[in-house]
Coordinates of C-alpha atoms in Angstrom, one line a residue:
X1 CA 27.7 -234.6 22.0
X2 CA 24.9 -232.2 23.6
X3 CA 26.3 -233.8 26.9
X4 CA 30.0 -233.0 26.4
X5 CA 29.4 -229.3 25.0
X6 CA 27.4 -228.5 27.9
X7 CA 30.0 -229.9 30.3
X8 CA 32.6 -227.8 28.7
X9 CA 30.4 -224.6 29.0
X10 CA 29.9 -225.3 32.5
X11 CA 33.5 -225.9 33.3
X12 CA 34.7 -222.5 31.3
X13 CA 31.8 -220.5 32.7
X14 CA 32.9 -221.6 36.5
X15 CA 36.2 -220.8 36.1
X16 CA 37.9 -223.5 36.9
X17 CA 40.3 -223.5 34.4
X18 CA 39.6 -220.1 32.5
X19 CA 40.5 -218.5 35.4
X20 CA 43.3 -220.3 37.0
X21 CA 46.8 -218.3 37.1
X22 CA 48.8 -218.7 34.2
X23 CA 51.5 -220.8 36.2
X24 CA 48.6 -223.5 37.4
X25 CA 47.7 -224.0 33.6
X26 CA 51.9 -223.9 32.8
X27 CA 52.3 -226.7 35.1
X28 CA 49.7 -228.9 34.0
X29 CA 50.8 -228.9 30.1
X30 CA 54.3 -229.7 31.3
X31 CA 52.8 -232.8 33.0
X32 CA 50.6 -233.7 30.2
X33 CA 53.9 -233.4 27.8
X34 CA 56.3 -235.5 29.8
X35 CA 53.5 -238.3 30.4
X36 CA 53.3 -238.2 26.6
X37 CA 57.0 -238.5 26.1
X38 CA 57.0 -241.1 29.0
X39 CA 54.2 -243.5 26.6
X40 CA 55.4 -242.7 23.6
X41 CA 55.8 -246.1 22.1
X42 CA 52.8 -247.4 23.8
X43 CA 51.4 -243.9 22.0
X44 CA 52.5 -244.4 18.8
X45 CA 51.9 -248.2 18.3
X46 CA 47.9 -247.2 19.2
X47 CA 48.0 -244.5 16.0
X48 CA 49.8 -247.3 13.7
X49 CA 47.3 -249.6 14.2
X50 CA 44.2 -247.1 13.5
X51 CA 45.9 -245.2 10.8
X52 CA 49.0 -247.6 9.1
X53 CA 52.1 -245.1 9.6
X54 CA 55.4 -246.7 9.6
X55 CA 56.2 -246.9 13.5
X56 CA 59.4 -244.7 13.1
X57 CA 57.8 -241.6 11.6
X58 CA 54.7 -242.4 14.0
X59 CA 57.2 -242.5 16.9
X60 CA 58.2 -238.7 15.8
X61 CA 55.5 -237.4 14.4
X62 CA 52.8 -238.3 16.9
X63 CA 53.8 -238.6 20.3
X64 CA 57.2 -236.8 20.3
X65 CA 55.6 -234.0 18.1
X66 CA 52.6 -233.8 20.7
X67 CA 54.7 -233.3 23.4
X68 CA 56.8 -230.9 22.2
X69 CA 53.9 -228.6 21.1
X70 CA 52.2 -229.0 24.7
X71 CA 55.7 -228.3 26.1
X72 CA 55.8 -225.1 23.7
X73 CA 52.1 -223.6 24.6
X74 CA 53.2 -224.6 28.4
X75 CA 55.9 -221.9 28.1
X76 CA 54.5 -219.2 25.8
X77 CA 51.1 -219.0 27.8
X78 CA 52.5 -216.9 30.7
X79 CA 54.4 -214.2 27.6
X80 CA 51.4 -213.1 25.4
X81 CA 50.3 -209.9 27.1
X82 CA 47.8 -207.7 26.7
X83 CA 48.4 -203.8 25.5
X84 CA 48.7 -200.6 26.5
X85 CA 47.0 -197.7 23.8
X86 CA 49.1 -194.6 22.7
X87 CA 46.2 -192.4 24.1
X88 CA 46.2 -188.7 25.6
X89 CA 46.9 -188.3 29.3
X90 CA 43.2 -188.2 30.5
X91 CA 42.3 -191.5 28.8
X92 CA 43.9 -195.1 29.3
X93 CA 43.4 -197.7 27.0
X94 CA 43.4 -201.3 27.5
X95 CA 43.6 -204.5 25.0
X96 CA 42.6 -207.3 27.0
X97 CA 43.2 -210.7 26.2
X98 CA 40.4 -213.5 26.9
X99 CA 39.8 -216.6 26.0
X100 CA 36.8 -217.6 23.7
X101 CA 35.1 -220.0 25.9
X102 CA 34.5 -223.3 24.4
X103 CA 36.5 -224.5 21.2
X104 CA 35.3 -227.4 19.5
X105 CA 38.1 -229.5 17.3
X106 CA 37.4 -231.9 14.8
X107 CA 40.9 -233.9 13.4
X108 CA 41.7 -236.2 11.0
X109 CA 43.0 -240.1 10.6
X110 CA 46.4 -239.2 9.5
X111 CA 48.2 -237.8 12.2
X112 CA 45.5 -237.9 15.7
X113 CA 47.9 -236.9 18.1
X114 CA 50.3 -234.5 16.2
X115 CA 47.1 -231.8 14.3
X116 CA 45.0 -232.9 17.7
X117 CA 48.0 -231.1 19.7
X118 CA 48.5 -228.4 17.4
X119 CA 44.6 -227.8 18.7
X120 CA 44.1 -228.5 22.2
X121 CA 47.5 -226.8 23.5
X122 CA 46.9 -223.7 22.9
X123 CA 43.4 -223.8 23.3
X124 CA 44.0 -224.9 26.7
X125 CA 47.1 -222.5 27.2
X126 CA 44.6 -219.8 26.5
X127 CA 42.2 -221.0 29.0
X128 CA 39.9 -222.5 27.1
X129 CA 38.0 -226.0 27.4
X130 CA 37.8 -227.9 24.2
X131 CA 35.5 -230.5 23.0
X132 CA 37.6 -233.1 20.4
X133 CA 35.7 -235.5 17.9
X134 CA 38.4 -237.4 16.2
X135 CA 38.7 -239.5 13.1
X136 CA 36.3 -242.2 13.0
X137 CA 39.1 -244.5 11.9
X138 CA 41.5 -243.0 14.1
X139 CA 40.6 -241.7 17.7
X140 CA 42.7 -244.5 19.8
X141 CA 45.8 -242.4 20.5
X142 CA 43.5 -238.9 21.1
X143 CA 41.2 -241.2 23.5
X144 CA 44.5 -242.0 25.6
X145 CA 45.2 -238.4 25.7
X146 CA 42.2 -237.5 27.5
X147 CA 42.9 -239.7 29.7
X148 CA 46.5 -238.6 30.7
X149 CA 45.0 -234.7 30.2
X150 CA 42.9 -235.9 33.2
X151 CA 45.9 -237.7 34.9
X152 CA 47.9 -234.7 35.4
X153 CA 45.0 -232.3 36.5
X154 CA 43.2 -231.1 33.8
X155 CA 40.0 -230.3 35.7
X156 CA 37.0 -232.2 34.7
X157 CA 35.0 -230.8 32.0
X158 CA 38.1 -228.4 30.5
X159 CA 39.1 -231.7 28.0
X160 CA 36.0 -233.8 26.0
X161 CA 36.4 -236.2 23.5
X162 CA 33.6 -237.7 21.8
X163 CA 33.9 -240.5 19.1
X164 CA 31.3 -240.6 16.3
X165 CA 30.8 -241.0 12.4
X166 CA 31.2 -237.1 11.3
X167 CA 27.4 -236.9 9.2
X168 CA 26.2 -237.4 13.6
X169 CA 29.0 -235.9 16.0
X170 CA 30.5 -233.7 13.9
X171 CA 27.2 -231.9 12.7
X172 CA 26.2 -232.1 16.9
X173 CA 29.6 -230.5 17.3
X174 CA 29.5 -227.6 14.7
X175 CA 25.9 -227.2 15.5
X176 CA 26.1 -226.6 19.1
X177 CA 25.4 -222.9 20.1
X178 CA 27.9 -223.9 24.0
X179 CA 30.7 -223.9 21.1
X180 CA 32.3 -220.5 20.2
X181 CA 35.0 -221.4 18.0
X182 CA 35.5 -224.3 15.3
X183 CA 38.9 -225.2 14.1
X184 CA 38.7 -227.9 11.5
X185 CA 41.5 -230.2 9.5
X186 CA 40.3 -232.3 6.9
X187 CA 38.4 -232.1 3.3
X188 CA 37.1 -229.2 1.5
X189 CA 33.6 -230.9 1.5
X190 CA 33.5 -231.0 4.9
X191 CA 34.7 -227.9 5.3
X192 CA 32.1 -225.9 3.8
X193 CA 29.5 -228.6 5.5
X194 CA 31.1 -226.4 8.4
X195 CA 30.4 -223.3 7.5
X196 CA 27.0 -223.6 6.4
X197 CA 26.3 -225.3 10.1
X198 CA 28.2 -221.9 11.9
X199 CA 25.6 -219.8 9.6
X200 CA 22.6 -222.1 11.1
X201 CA 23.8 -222.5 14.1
X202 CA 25.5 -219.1 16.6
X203 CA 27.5 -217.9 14.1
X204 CA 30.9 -219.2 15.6
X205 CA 33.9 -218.7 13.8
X206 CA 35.1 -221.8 12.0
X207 CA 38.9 -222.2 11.6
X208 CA 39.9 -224.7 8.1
X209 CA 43.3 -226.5 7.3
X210 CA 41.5 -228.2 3.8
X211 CA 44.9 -229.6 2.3
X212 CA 46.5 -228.8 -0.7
X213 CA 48.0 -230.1 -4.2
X214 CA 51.6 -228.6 -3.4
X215 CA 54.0 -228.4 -6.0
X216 CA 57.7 -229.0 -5.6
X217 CA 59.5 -227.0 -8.2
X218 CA 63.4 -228.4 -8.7
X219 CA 65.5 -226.1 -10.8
X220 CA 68.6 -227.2 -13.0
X221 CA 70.8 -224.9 -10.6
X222 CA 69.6 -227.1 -7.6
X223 CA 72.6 -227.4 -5.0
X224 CA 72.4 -231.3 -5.0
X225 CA 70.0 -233.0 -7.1
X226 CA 70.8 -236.3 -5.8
X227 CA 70.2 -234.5 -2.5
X228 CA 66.8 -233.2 -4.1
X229 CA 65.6 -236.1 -5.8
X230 CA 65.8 -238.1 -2.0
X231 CA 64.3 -236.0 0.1
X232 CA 61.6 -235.0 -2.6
X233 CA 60.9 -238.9 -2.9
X234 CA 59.8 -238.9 0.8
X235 CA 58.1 -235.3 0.6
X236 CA 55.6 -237.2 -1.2
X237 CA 56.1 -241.1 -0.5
X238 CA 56.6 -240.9 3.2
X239 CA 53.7 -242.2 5.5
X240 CA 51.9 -243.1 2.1
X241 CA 51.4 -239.9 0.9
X242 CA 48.8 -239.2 3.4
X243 CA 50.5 -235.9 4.7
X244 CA 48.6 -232.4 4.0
X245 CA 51.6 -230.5 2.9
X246 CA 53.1 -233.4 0.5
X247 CA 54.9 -232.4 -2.5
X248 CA 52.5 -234.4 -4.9
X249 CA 53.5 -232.0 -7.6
X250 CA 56.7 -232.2 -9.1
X251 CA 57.7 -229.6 -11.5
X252 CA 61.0 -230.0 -13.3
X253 CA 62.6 -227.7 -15.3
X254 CA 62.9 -229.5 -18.8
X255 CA 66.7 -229.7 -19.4
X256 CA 67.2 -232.2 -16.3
X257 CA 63.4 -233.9 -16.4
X258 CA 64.5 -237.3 -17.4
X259 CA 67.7 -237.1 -15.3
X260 CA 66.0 -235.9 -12.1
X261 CA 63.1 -238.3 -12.8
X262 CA 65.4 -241.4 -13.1
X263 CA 67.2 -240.4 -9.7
X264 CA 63.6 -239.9 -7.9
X265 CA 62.2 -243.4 -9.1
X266 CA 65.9 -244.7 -8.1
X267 CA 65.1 -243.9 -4.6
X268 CA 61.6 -244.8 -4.6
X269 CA 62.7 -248.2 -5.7
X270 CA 64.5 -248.1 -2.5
X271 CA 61.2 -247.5 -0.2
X272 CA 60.3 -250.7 1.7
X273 CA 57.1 -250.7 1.9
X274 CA 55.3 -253.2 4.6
X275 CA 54.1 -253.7 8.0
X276 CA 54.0 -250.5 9.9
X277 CA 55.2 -252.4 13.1
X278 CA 57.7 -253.6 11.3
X279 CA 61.1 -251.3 12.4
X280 CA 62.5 -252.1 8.6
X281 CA 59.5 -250.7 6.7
X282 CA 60.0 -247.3 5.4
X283 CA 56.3 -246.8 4.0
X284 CA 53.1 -248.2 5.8
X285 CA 49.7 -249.0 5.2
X286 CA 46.8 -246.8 3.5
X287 CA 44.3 -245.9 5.4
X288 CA 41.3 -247.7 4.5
X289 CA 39.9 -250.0 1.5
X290 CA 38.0 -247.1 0.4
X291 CA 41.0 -244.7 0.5
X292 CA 43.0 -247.2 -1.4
X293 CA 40.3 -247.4 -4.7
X294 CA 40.2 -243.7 -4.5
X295 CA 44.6 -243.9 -5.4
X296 CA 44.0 -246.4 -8.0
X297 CA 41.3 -244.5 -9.4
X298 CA 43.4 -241.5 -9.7
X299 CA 45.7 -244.1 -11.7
X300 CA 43.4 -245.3 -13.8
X301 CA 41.9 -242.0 -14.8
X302 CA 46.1 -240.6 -15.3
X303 CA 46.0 -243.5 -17.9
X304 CA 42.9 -242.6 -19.8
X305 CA 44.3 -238.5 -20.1
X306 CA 47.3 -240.0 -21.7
X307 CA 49.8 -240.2 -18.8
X308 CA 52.8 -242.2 -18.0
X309 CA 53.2 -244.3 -15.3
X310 CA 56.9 -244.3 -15.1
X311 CA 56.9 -246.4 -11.8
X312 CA 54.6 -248.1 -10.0
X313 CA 50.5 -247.8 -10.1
X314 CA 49.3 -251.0 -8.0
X315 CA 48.6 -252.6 -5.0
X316 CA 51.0 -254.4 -3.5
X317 CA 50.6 -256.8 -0.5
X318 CA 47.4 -258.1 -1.2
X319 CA 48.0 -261.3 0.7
X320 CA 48.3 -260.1 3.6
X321 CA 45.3 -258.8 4.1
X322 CA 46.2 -255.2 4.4
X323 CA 45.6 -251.8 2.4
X324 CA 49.7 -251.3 0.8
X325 CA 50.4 -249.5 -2.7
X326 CA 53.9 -248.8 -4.6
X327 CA 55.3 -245.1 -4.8
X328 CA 53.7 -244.2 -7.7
X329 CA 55.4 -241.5 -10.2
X330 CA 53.4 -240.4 -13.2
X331 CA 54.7 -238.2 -16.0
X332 CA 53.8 -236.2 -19.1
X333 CA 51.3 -234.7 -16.7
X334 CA 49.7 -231.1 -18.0
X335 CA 48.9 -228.5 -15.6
X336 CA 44.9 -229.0 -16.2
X337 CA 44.8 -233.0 -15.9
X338 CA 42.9 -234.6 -12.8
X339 CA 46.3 -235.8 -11.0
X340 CA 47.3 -232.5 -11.2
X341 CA 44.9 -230.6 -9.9
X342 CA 42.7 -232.7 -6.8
X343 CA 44.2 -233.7 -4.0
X344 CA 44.9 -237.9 -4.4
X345 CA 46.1 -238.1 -0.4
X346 CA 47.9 -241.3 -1.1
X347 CA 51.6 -242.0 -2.5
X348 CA 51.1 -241.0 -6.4
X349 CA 53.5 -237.9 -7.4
X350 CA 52.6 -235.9 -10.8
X351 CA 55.4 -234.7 -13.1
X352 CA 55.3 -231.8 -15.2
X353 CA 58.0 -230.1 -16.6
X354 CA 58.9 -226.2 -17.2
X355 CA 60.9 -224.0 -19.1
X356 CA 61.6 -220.8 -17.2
X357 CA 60.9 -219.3 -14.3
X358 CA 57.4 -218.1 -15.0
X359 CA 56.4 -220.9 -16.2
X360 CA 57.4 -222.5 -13.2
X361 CA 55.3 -219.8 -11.1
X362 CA 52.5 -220.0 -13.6
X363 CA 51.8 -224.0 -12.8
X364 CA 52.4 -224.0 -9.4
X365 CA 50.0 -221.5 -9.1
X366 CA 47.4 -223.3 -11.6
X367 CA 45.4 -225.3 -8.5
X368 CA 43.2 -223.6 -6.0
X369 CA 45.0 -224.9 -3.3
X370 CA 47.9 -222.9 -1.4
X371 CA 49.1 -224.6 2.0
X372 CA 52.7 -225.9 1.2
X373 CA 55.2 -225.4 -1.4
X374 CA 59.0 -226.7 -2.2
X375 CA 61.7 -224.7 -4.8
X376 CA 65.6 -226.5 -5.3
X377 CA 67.9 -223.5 -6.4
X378 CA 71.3 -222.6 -5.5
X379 CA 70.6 -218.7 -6.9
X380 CA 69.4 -216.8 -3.9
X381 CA 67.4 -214.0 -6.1
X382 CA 65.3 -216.7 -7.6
X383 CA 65.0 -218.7 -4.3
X384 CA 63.3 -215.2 -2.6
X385 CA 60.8 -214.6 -6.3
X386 CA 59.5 -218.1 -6.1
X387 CA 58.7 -217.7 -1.8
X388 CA 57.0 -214.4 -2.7
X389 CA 55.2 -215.8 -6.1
X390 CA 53.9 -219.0 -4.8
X391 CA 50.4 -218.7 -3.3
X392 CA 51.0 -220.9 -0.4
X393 CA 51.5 -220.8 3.2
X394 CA 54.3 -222.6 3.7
X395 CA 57.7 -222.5 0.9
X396 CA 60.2 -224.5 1.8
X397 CA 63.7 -224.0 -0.1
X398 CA 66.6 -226.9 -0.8
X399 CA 64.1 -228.9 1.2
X400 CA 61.0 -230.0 2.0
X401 CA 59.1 -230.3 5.4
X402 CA 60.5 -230.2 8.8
X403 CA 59.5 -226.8 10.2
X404 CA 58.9 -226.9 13.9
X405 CA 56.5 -224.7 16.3
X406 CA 58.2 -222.0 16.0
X407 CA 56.4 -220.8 12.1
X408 CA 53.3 -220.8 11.5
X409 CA 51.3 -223.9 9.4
X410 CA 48.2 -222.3 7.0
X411 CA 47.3 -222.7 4.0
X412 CA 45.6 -219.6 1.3
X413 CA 42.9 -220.4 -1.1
X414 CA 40.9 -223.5 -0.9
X415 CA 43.8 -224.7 1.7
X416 CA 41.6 -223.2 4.4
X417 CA 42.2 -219.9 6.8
X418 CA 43.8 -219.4 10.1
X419 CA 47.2 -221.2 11.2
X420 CA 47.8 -224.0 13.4
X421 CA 51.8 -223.3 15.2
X422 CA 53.3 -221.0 16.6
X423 CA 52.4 -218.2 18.7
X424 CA 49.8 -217.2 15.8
X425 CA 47.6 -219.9 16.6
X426 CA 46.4 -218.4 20.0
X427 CA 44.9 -215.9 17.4
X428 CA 41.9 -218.2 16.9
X429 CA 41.7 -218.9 21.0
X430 CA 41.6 -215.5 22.6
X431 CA 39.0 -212.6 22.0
X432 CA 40.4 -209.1 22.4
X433 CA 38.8 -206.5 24.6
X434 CA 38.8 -203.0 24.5
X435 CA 39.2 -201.4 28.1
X436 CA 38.9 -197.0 26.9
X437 CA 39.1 -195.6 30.4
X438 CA 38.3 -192.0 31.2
X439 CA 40.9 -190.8 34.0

């Protein structure tokens, strides 16, 4: 790791990247995204088999994700400009833009490619040169990366990945004094780890997406509940429930809980879950063995607080030697019980239900998390006091996921600070500098 952060120094301090015109930088992201469109399959089947995402999702939300969000940074890195001071006439002031110098990037299992992407573009559309430490159980796919990075001219040095159980790299990483900036997805734990090795180490700002609890809050007056109750199921069943922003918390206002539930374990039913190479499975793997006890724990304990499990609850698939488990919908869940309040990461959804509209904000806001959010209603007035009452950084509304580059991803609370998308993420990868210029 020492190695690699020094190698990154030494490749922003000479320029060779840092300083290279903006259309020299342009044209090498556009490379990197079309070779990642080009392998896509080849891509995406190297992520399934680290991380157990069905192959269709993985298809999407890895390599076709990835190269969309180079192709995005590739483009907006010649429009962010620097700024001209309202001053008096004898003085000109200048905001300079500059990148940081060297980012370092740790990323989780999950989705390698896609959050690794969301990182390294604009880091390197800024000018920076990054050094990467993947997922333990998940670095295949960002490993082939570096390789195409280098394929279509990324100087030497500019792109480093290093592979490594996090307690070794990633302390080496956040430790280094060559690295100026930190940006971070993964657990709160780790996260503070973080910050406590910026304070020991040079101080260097540390950037945290920490994942939430977020709570999916379905109104009587919802436009289609049928419509609600399907895409909700995969808000929180899809890839296993291993998604940061999935709707794990399902609040349902009381008049329509047993009807709404019914319809959402109808289309769980549905799911087929199986062999994430397999083009008919809808649902893949979990992660790991160890990943897999933490869901059932999270079962077990729902049981002992005096939960239902309406559907599901085991492991399935035993046989085959991998790590599968049903959707899993648990009701008569209060506001203050375990499921309700950690983060599970894995396919188990917790049902509470509501009776107005503040008590709809009240529980949705009962977690220290704050990264995504969903609210179903057709009334427009109560649709614009849920996205302004709900502590989170992303609301959706009469759906849930699917926002592109173009909005911001961050969470509030113990979710983490800074954004990943968007033009708001170069926040984190350029230093401003104040030119004040007597004439």
């Amino acid at each position: 790791m020492a190695r690699a952060c020094a190698a990154a120094r030494r490749a922003f301090d000479d320029g060779r990247w840092s300083r290279l015109a903006p259309a020299g930088r342009k044209k090498v992201l556009h490379r990197i995204a079309d070779r990642l469109e080009a392998e896509a399959l080849e891509l995406a089947v190297l992520g399934v088999r680290d991380n157990g995402t069905e192959l269709n999702m993985a298809l999407k939300a890895e390599p076709g994700s990835a190269a969309g969000t180079f192709r995005y940074y590739a483009e907006a890195l010649d429009k962010v400009y620097g700024e001209i001071a309202p001053t008096a006439p004898d003085v000109l002031g200048l905001v300079h833009r500059e990148p940081v110098g060297v980012v370092g990037a740790i990323v989780p299992w999950n989705f390698p490619l896609m959050i690794g992407a969301w990182k390294l573009a604009p880091a390197l559309a800024a000018g920076n040169s990054v050094v990467l430490k993947p997922a333990e159980t998940a670095s295949l796919s960002l490993l082939r990366l570096a390789e195409i990075c280098m394929e279509c001219g990324l100087p030497d040095g500019v792109l480093n990945v290093v592979t490594g159980q996090g307690a070794i790299a990633g302390e080496a990483l956040a430790l280094s004094h060559d690295v100026d900036v930190l940006v971070f997805t993964g657990s709160g734990a780790t996260g503070r780890r973080l910050l406590e090795y910026s304070a020991r180490s040079n101080l260097k700002r540390v950037y945290l997406e920490l994942g939430g609890k977020s709570p999916n809050v379905v109104f009587a007056d919802a436009p289609d509940l049928a419509i609600a109750a399907r895409v909700s199921a995969m808000g929180i069943f899809r890839n296993s429930g291993q998604v940061c922003v999935a709707g794990s918390r399902l609040l349902v206002e009381r008049s329509i809980h047993d009807d709404f539930v019914a319809l959402l374990a109808d289309e769980a039913k549905k799911l087929r879950v199986g062999d994430p190479l397999d083009l008919s499975s809808q649902i893949g793997a979990i992660n790991s063995e160890t990943q897999l006890l933490g869901n059932l724990g999270f079962v077990a304990d729902a049981r002992k607080q005096g939960n239902t499990i309406a559907l599901g609850g085991s492991r399935i698939l035993e046989s085959t030697g991998g790590y599968y488990m049903e959707p899993t919908i648990i009701t008569d869940v209060a506001p203050d019980h375990r499921i309700a309040q950690e983060e599970v990461f894995g396919p188990v959804l917790a049902v509470t239900a509501f009776d107005s509209d503040k008590d709809a904000l009240r529980i949705a806001n009962s977690t220290d998390y704050g990264l995504a959010a969903g609210v179903w209603t057709a009334n427009l007035s109560r649709a614009h006091a849920m996205v302004r009452g709900i502590r989170a950084g992303v609301v959706h509304v009469n759906t849930y996921g699917g926002a592109d580059n173009t909005v911001p991803l961050g969470g509030v609370g113990q979710s983490g600070n800074g954004h990943d998308k968007s033009l708001h993420a170069f926040d984190k990868y350029f230093n401003l500098k104040t030119a004040w210029m007597q004439l």
